[in-house]
PDB file of C-alpha atoms and ligand atoms in Angstrom:
ATOM      1  CA  MET A 193      -0.005   0.141  -0.082  1.00 78.00           C
ATOM      2  CA  GLN A 194       2.460   2.974   0.293  1.00 80.00           C
ATOM      3  CA  ASP A 195       4.307   1.991  -2.941  1.00 87.00           C
ATOM      4  CA  THR A 196       0.912   2.068  -4.407  1.00 91.00           C
ATOM      5  CA  LEU A 197       0.534   5.524  -2.364  1.00 92.00           C
ATOM      6  CA  ALA A 198       3.785   6.977  -2.788  1.00 91.00           C
ATOM      7  CA  ALA A 199       2.582   6.088  -6.361  1.00 92.00           C
ATOM      8  CA  LEU A 200      -0.180   7.986  -6.583  1.00 94.00           C
ATOM      9  CA  ARG A 201       1.004  11.291  -3.986  1.00 93.00           C
ATOM     10  CA  GLY A 202       3.573  11.435  -7.699  1.00 93.00           C
ATOM     11  CA  LEU A 203       0.139  11.386  -9.614  1.00 94.00           C
ATOM     12  CA  GLN A 204      -0.983  14.413  -8.101  1.00 96.00           C
ATOM     13  CA  GLU A 205       2.223  16.274  -8.296  1.00 95.00           C
ATOM     14  CA  ILE A 206       1.637  15.434 -12.042  1.00 96.00           C
ATOM     15  CA  ASP A 207      -2.015  16.198 -12.253  1.00 96.00           C
ATOM     16  CA  ARG A 208      -1.791  19.375 -10.152  1.00 95.00           C
ATOM     17  CA  HIS A 209       0.588  20.653 -12.437  1.00 96.00           C
ATOM     18  CA  ILE A 210      -2.029  19.398 -15.341  1.00 96.00           C
ATOM     19  CA  TYR A 211      -5.370  21.523 -13.348  1.00 96.00           C
ATOM     20  CA  ARG A 212      -3.106  24.637 -13.290  1.00 95.00           C
ATOM     21  CA  VAL A 213      -1.844  24.419 -16.715  1.00 97.00           C
ATOM     22  CA  GLN A 214      -5.395  23.843 -17.693  1.00 96.00           C
ATOM     23  CA  ALA A 215      -6.903  26.383 -15.585  1.00 95.00           C
ATOM     24  CA  GLN A 216      -4.310  29.085 -17.782  1.00 95.00           C
ATOM     25  CA  LEU A 217      -5.524  27.561 -20.482  1.00 96.00           C
ATOM     26  CA  GLU A 218      -8.865  28.635 -19.680  1.00 96.00           C
ATOM     27  CA  ARG A 219      -8.004  32.251 -18.268  1.00 96.00           C
ATOM     28  CA  LEU A 220      -6.008  33.597 -21.387  1.00 95.00           C
ATOM     29  CA  PRO A 221      -8.558  33.749 -23.817  1.00 95.00           C
ATOM     30  CA  GLN A 222     -10.991  35.110 -20.938  1.00 96.00           C
ATOM     31  CA  GLU A 223      -8.240  37.126 -20.242  1.00 95.00           C
ATOM     32  CA  LEU A 224      -7.987  38.212 -24.098  1.00 96.00           C
ATOM     33  CA  GLU A 225     -12.072  38.701 -24.771  1.00 96.00           C
ATOM     34  CA  ASP A 226     -11.968  41.238 -21.350  1.00 97.00           C
ATOM     35  CA  ARG A 227      -8.992  43.255 -23.144  1.00 96.00           C
ATOM     36  CA  THR A 228     -10.619  43.288 -26.406  1.00 97.00           C
ATOM     37  CA  GLN A 229     -14.221  44.724 -24.715  1.00 97.00           C
ATOM     38  CA  ALA A 230     -12.229  47.429 -23.040  1.00 97.00           C
ATOM     39  CA  MET A 231     -10.016  48.733 -25.880  1.00 97.00           C
ATOM     40  CA  ALA A 232     -13.796  48.760 -27.825  1.00 97.00           C
ATOM     41  CA  ARG A 233     -15.102  50.172 -25.006  1.00 97.00           C
ATOM     42  CA  LEU A 234     -12.629  52.889 -25.184  1.00 97.00           C
ATOM     43  CA  LYS A 235     -13.212  53.615 -28.548  1.00 97.00           C
ATOM     44  CA  GLU A 236     -16.544  53.939 -28.133  1.00 97.00           C
ATOM     45  CA  ALA A 237     -16.333  56.681 -25.584  1.00 97.00           C
ATOM     46  CA  LEU A 238     -13.822  57.904 -27.846  1.00 97.00           C
ATOM     47  CA  GLU A 239     -16.955  58.286 -30.734  1.00 98.00           C
ATOM     48  CA  GLU A 240     -19.363  59.891 -28.425  1.00 97.00           C
ATOM     49  CA  ARG A 241     -16.791  63.115 -27.563  1.00 97.00           C
ATOM     50  CA  GLN A 242     -16.066  62.658 -31.484  1.00 98.00           C
ATOM     51  CA  TYR A 243     -19.319  63.296 -32.175  1.00 98.00           C
ATOM     52  CA  SER A 244     -20.271  65.815 -29.218  1.00 98.00           C
ATOM     53  CA  LEU A 245     -17.876  67.830 -30.664  1.00 98.00           C
ATOM     54  CA  ARG A 246     -18.522  67.542 -34.085  1.00 98.00           C
ATOM     55  CA  GLU A 247     -22.115  68.793 -32.384  1.00 98.00           C
ATOM     56  CA  LEU A 248     -21.143  71.623 -30.399  1.00 98.00           C
ATOM     57  CA  ARG A 249     -18.914  73.063 -33.424  1.00 98.00           C
ATOM     58  CA  ALA A 250     -21.920  73.003 -35.665  1.00 98.00           C
ATOM     59  CA  ARG A 251     -24.031  74.749 -33.120  1.00 97.00           C
ATOM     60  CA  ILE A 252     -21.268  77.410 -32.526  1.00 97.00           C
ATOM     61  CA  LYS A 253     -21.194  77.830 -36.606  1.00 97.00           C
ATOM     62  CA  GLU A 254     -24.535  78.759 -36.545  1.00 97.00           C
ATOM     63  CA  ILE A 255     -24.386  81.161 -33.473  1.00 97.00           C
ATOM     64  CA  GLU A 256     -21.397  83.251 -35.181  1.00 97.00           C
ATOM     65  CA  ASP A 257     -23.696  83.520 -38.553  1.00 97.00           C
ATOM     66  CA  THR A 258     -27.123  84.502 -36.190  1.00 96.00           C
ATOM     67  CA  THR A 259     -24.579  87.156 -34.923  1.00 97.00           C
ATOM     68  CA  THR A 260     -22.483  87.689 -38.013  1.00 97.00           C
ATOM     69  CA  GLY A 261     -26.423  89.047 -39.730  1.00 97.00           C
ATOM     70  CA  LEU A 262     -27.738  90.461 -36.588  1.00 97.00           C
ATOM     71  CA  ARG A 263     -24.655  92.955 -36.797  1.00 97.00           C
ATOM     72  CA  GLN A 264     -25.397  93.564 -40.318  1.00 97.00           C
ATOM     73  CA  ARG A 265     -28.862  94.436 -39.083  1.00 96.00           C
ATOM     74  CA  LEU A 266     -27.542  96.617 -36.208  1.00 96.00           C
ATOM     75  CA  ARG A 267     -25.317  98.894 -38.805  1.00 96.00           C
ATOM     76  CA  LYS A 268     -28.374  99.768 -40.939  1.00 96.00           C
ATOM     77  CA  LEU A 269     -30.672 100.625 -38.118  1.00 95.00           C
ATOM     78  CA  GLU A 270     -27.972 102.739 -36.546  1.00 94.00           C
ATOM     79  CA  HIS A 271     -26.842 103.828 -39.963  1.00 94.00           C
ATOM     80  CA  GLU A 272     -31.537 104.636 -40.238  1.00 92.00           C
ATOM     81  CA  SER A 273     -31.678 106.463 -37.769  1.00 92.00           C
ATOM     82  CA  ASN A 274     -28.647 108.667 -37.865  1.00 90.00           C
ATOM     83  CA  SER A 275     -30.650 109.876 -41.229  1.00 87.00           C
ATOM     84  CA  GLN A 276     -32.104 113.082 -41.384  1.00 84.00           C
ATOM     85  CA  LYS A 277     -35.707 112.155 -42.439  1.00 86.00           C
ATOM     86  CA  VAL A 278     -36.213 110.644 -39.257  1.00 87.00           C
ATOM     87  CA  ASP A 279     -38.652 112.206 -36.572  1.00 91.00           C
ATOM     88  CA  ALA A 280     -38.502 111.543 -33.256  1.00 91.00           C
ATOM     89  CA  ALA A 281     -40.900 109.007 -32.263  1.00 92.00           C
ATOM     90  CA  MET A 282     -39.457 107.218 -35.599  1.00 92.00           C
ATOM     91  CA  LEU A 283     -36.087 107.826 -33.765  1.00 93.00           C
ATOM     92  CA  ALA A 284     -36.990 106.536 -30.983  1.00 94.00           C
ATOM     93  CA  SER A 285     -38.358 103.316 -32.129  1.00 94.00           C
ATOM     94  CA  TYR A 286     -34.808 103.046 -33.978  1.00 94.00           C
ATOM     95  CA  GLN A 287     -33.542 103.180 -30.615  1.00 95.00           C
ATOM     96  CA  HIS A 288     -35.670 100.239 -28.975  1.00 96.00           C
ATOM     97  CA  GLU A 289     -34.845  98.381 -31.546  1.00 96.00           C
ATOM     98  CA  ILE A 290     -31.049  98.474 -31.855  1.00 96.00           C
ATOM     99  CA  ARG A 291     -31.503  97.780 -28.288  1.00 97.00           C
ATOM    100  CA  GLN A 292     -33.271  94.590 -28.287  1.00 97.00           C
ATOM    101  CA  VAL A 293     -30.912  94.042 -31.227  1.00 97.00           C
ATOM    102  CA  LYS A 294     -27.691  94.750 -29.159  1.00 97.00           C
ATOM    103  CA  ARG A 295     -29.269  92.394 -26.105  1.00 97.00           C
ATOM    104  CA  THR A 296     -29.546  89.617 -28.522  1.00 97.00           C
ATOM    105  CA  ILE A 297     -26.170  89.627 -29.902  1.00 97.00           C
ATOM    106  CA  SER A 298     -24.727  89.889 -26.192  1.00 97.00           C
ATOM    107  CA  GLN A 299     -26.884  86.980 -25.252  1.00 97.00           C
ATOM    108  CA  ALA A 300     -25.718  85.152 -28.452  1.00 96.00           C
ATOM    109  CA  GLU A 301     -21.922  85.748 -27.625  1.00 96.00           C
ATOM    110  CA  ASP A 302     -22.677  84.029 -24.022  1.00 97.00           C
ATOM    111  CA  ASP A 303     -23.814  81.578 -25.702  1.00 96.00           C
ATOM    112  CA  GLY A 304     -21.482  81.127 -27.998  1.00 97.00           C
ATOM    113  CA  LEU A 305     -18.371  81.784 -25.238  1.00 97.00           C
ATOM    114  CA  ARG A 306     -20.721  78.958 -22.824  1.00 97.00           C
ATOM    115  CA  LEU A 307     -20.088  76.236 -26.118  1.00 97.00           C
ATOM    116  CA  VAL A 308     -17.129  77.206 -27.026  1.00 98.00           C
ATOM    117  CA  GLY A 309     -16.050  76.399 -23.322  1.00 98.00           C
ATOM    118  CA  GLU A 310     -17.508  73.236 -23.581  1.00 97.00           C
ATOM    119  CA  ALA A 311     -15.849  72.368 -27.026  1.00 98.00           C
ATOM    120  CA  GLU A 312     -12.634  72.706 -25.570  1.00 98.00           C
ATOM    121  CA  GLN A 313     -13.525  70.803 -22.611  1.00 98.00           C
ATOM    122  CA  VAL A 314     -14.585  68.449 -25.337  1.00 97.00           C
ATOM    123  CA  SER A 315     -11.114  68.186 -27.016  1.00 98.00           C
ATOM    124  CA  ALA A 316      -9.133  68.037 -24.463  1.00 98.00           C
ATOM    125  CA  ASN A 317     -11.034  64.786 -22.989  1.00 97.00           C
ATOM    126  CA  ILE A 318     -10.602  63.915 -26.949  1.00 97.00           C
ATOM    127  CA  ALA A 319      -6.938  64.459 -26.886  1.00 98.00           C
ATOM    128  CA  GLU A 320      -6.864  62.435 -23.895  1.00 97.00           C
ATOM    129  CA  LEU A 321      -8.297  58.960 -24.076  1.00 97.00           C
ATOM    130  CA  GLU A 322      -6.448  59.587 -27.877  1.00 97.00           C
ATOM    131  CA  ALA A 323      -3.088  59.172 -25.765  1.00 97.00           C
ATOM    132  CA  ARG A 324      -4.695  56.474 -23.583  1.00 96.00           C
ATOM    133  CA  GLN A 325      -6.089  54.690 -26.633  1.00 97.00           C
ATOM    134  CA  THR A 326      -2.730  55.030 -27.999  1.00 97.00           C
ATOM    135  CA  GLU A 327      -0.867  53.641 -25.163  1.00 97.00           C
ATOM    136  CA  GLU A 328      -3.342  50.994 -24.463  1.00 96.00           C
ATOM    137  CA  GLN A 329      -2.884  49.595 -28.202  1.00 97.00           C
ATOM    138  CA  THR A 330       0.329  49.102 -27.544  1.00 97.00           C
ATOM    139  CA  VAL A 331      -0.071  47.019 -24.307  1.00 96.00           C
ATOM    140  CA  PHE A 332      -2.955  44.895 -26.015  1.00 97.00           C
ATOM    141  CA  GLU A 333      -0.963  44.311 -28.759  1.00 96.00           C
ATOM    142  CA  GLU A 334       1.500  42.816 -26.844  1.00 96.00           C
ATOM    143  CA  PHE A 335      -0.460  41.210 -24.644  1.00 96.00           C
ATOM    144  CA  GLN A 336      -2.312  39.560 -27.744  1.00 95.00           C
ATOM    145  CA  ASN A 337       0.950  38.474 -28.732  1.00 95.00           C
ATOM    146  CA  ASN A 338       1.771  37.060 -25.581  1.00 94.00           C
ATOM    147  CA  VAL A 339      -1.737  35.352 -25.402  1.00 95.00           C
ATOM    148  CA  ALA A 340      -0.249  33.051 -28.287  1.00 94.00           C
ATOM    149  CA  THR A 341       3.142  32.510 -27.169  1.00 96.00           C
ATOM    150  CA  GLU A 342       1.816  31.283 -24.241  1.00 95.00           C
ATOM    151  CA  THR A 343      -1.163  29.170 -25.274  1.00 96.00           C
ATOM    152  CA  ALA A 344       1.351  27.551 -27.459  1.00 96.00           C
ATOM    153  CA  GLU A 345       3.324  26.685 -24.300  1.00 96.00           C
ATOM    154  CA  ALA A 346       1.238  25.777 -22.145  1.00 96.00           C
ATOM    155  CA  GLU A 347      -0.323  22.985 -24.727  1.00 97.00           C
ATOM    156  CA  LYS A 348       3.187  21.424 -25.203  1.00 97.00           C
ATOM    157  CA  GLU A 349       3.376  21.875 -21.310  1.00 97.00           C
ATOM    158  CA  LEU A 350      -0.257  20.250 -21.237  1.00 97.00           C
ATOM    159  CA  ALA A 351       1.188  17.410 -23.821  1.00 97.00           C
ATOM    160  CA  GLY A 352       4.187  16.781 -22.039  1.00 97.00           C
ATOM    161  CA  LEU A 353       2.551  16.343 -18.608  1.00 96.00           C
ATOM    162  CA  GLN A 354      -0.512  14.369 -19.529  1.00 95.00           C
ATOM    163  CA  GLU A 355       2.196  11.395 -21.658  1.00 95.00           C
ATOM    164  CA  GLN A 356       4.351  11.370 -18.456  1.00 93.00           C
ATOM    165  CA  ARG A 357       1.118  11.185 -16.452  1.00 92.00           C
ATOM    166  CA  GLN A 358       0.082   7.815 -18.468  1.00 90.00           C
ATOM    167  CA  LYS A 359       2.910   6.424 -18.249  1.00 89.00           C
ATOM    168  CA  GLU A 360       2.744   6.900 -13.927  1.00 86.00           C
ATOM    169  CA  ALA A 361      -0.567   5.743 -13.886  1.00 85.00           C
ATOM    170  CA  ALA A 362       0.262   3.216 -15.657  1.00 81.00           C
ATOM    171  CA  ALA A 363       3.172   2.145 -13.881  1.00 79.00           C
ATOM    172  CA  SER A 364       2.758   1.011 -10.336  1.00 80.00           C
ATOM    173  CA  ILE A 365      -1.464   1.607  -9.365  1.00 90.00           C
ATOM    174  CA  PRO A 366      -3.905  -0.594  -9.671  1.00 91.00           C
ATOM    175  CA  SER A 367      -6.518   0.011 -12.071  1.00 91.00           C
ATOM    176  CA  ASP A 368      -9.177   0.246  -9.288  1.00 93.00           C
ATOM    177  CA  VAL A 369      -7.669   2.196  -7.218  1.00 94.00           C
ATOM    178  CA  LEU A 370      -7.104   4.801 -10.424  1.00 93.00           C
ATOM    179  CA  ASP A 371     -10.676   5.230 -10.941  1.00 94.00           C
ATOM    180  CA  LEU A 372     -11.415   6.119  -7.691  1.00 96.00           C
ATOM    181  CA  TYR A 373      -8.569   8.513  -7.359  1.00 96.00           C
ATOM    182  CA  THR A 374      -9.383   9.767 -11.113  1.00 95.00           C
ATOM    183  CA  LYS A 375     -12.785  10.131 -10.555  1.00 97.00           C
ATOM    184  CA  LEU A 376     -12.052  12.223  -6.995  1.00 97.00           C
ATOM    185  CA  LEU A 377      -9.731  14.285  -8.979  1.00 95.00           C
ATOM    186  CA  ASP A 378     -12.775  15.384 -10.976  1.00 95.00           C
ATOM    187  CA  THR A 379     -14.564  15.900  -7.983  1.00 96.00           C
ATOM    188  CA  ARG A 380     -12.487  17.428  -6.066  1.00 95.00           C
ATOM    189  CA  GLN A 381     -11.111  20.285  -8.123  1.00 92.00           C
ATOM    190  CA  GLY A 382      -7.848  18.184  -8.718  1.00 94.00           C
ATOM    191  CA  GLU A 383      -6.954  17.486  -5.506  1.00 96.00           C
ATOM    192  CA  ALA A 384      -7.615  13.964  -4.902  1.00 97.00           C
ATOM    193  CA  MET A 385      -5.162  13.486  -1.552  1.00 97.00           C
ATOM    194  CA  ALA A 386      -4.907  14.985   1.689  1.00 97.00           C
ATOM    195  CA  GLU A 387      -2.344  14.679   4.521  1.00 96.00           C
ATOM    196  CA  LEU A 388      -3.743  13.683   7.694  1.00 96.00           C
ATOM    197  CA  ALA A 389      -2.455  15.611   9.986  1.00 95.00           C
ATOM    198  CA  ASP A 390      -3.061  14.720  13.896  1.00 94.00           C
ATOM    199  CA  ARG A 391      -5.868  13.343  12.465  1.00 95.00           C
ATOM    200  CA  ILE A 392      -7.463  16.897  10.799  1.00 97.00           C
ATOM    201  CA  CYS A 393      -7.987  15.954   6.787  1.00 97.00           C
ATOM    202  CA  GLN A 394      -6.249  18.744   5.511  1.00 97.00           C
ATOM    203  CA  GLY A 395      -8.181  18.398   2.287  1.00 96.00           C
ATOM    204  CA  CYS A 396     -11.214  19.933   4.310  1.00 97.00           C
ATOM    205  CA  PHE A 397     -10.012  20.010   7.792  1.00 97.00           C
ATOM    206  CA  VAL A 398     -12.341  17.308   9.410  1.00 97.00           C
ATOM    207  CA  GLU A 399     -11.271  15.332  11.829  1.00 97.00           C
ATOM    208  CA  ILE A 400     -11.366  11.596  11.186  1.00 97.00           C
ATOM    209  CA  PRO A 401     -12.675   8.550  14.053  1.00 96.00           C
ATOM    210  CA  ARG A 402      -9.647   7.964  15.788  1.00 96.00           C
ATOM    211  CA  ASN A 403     -10.582   3.755  14.115  1.00 96.00           C
ATOM    212  CA  LEU A 404      -9.720   5.404  10.516  1.00 96.00           C
ATOM    213  CA  ALA A 405      -6.579   6.507  11.277  1.00 95.00           C
ATOM    214  CA  ILE A 406      -5.193   3.713  13.244  1.00 95.00           C
ATOM    215  CA  ARG A 407      -6.251   1.865   9.785  1.00 95.00           C
ATOM    216  CA  LEU A 408      -4.366   4.525   7.957  1.00 95.00           C
ATOM    217  CA  ALA A 409      -1.304   3.826   9.989  1.00 93.00           C
ATOM    218  CA  ARG A 410      -1.671   0.185   9.290  1.00 93.00           C
ATOM    219  CA  ASN A 411      -0.473   0.853   5.918  1.00 90.00           C
ATOM    220  CA  THR A 412      -2.592  -2.101   4.584  1.00 91.00           C
ATOM    221  CA  GLU A 413      -5.407  -0.146   2.789  1.00 93.00           C
ATOM    222  CA  LEU A 414      -6.498   2.801   1.130  1.00 94.00           C
ATOM    223  CA  VAL A 415      -8.487   5.361   3.232  1.00 96.00           C
ATOM    224  CA  GLN A 416     -11.004   7.904   1.907  1.00 97.00           C
ATOM    225  CA  CYS A 417     -11.408  11.003   3.947  1.00 97.00           C
ATOM    226  CA  PRO A 418     -15.496  10.268   5.358  1.00 97.00           C
ATOM    227  CA  ASN A 419     -15.902  13.886   4.820  1.00 97.00           C
ATOM    228  CA  CYS A 420     -14.566  14.976   1.571  1.00 97.00           C
ATOM    229  CA  GLN A 421     -13.464  11.101   0.007  1.00 97.00           C
ATOM    230  CA  ARG A 422      -9.874  12.130  -0.600  1.00 98.00           C
ATOM    231  CA  ILE A 423      -7.533   9.866   0.082  1.00 97.00           C
ATOM    232  CA  LEU A 424      -5.791   9.636   3.002  1.00 97.00           C
ATOM    233  CA  TYR A 425      -1.442  10.022   3.516  1.00 95.00           C
ATOM    234  CA  THR A 426       0.667  10.945   6.088  1.00 93.00           C
ATOM    235  CA  TRP A 427       4.072  11.480   5.770  1.00 80.00           C
ATOM    236  CA  GLY A 428       7.216   9.643   6.130  1.00 61.00           C
TER     237      GLY A 428
HETATM  238 ZN1   ZN B 605     -11.821  15.256   4.233  1.00 92.06          ZN
END
């Protein structure tokens, strides 16, 4: 039984390694996907800002055109009000309209200034996002290359480990024990064995009955933890 347990522990070493490599092989494409999505979100945010900027610039242009028209109107009114033919009532009417046009121009200029300020902010934000995008694109491409390399390496490593596993498993482990071990490996996420220390299973940290500990110490049979079912072993 000592030999079988030793062989199982050897196998467990390899399987732990296999589980780690398999987890890595699952994690890598997931991480690549996450990063791809993050890049897409950044691009979307940038496009949204660029759209806002175009809108703001169009509104600023509109205001500029309006004020240009209003200034022309103002000059015309001022010219007409200075004419000799204008009587007092007409002059009052002109002056009233001039005041109104001036107010409208002033209002439009305020609006224009506010929009120019907003556009500047959006511009600065775009520049910031573009810089970030350039920077992250480099990191992303590096990561993408690394994923390809790491995946290839992990796959090669996994093939080697599986070959090694096959050899060790066939060599010195009875098939019924191997079946039990393999089943446990699956249900216990890669840890089919557990050390027993002071009658505590180190796999689930539950204390096992004294008689089981004695049976394990006799070393004549395979003993499983009654709680987590892992195959128990002791150091030595
Ligand atoms: Zn246990």
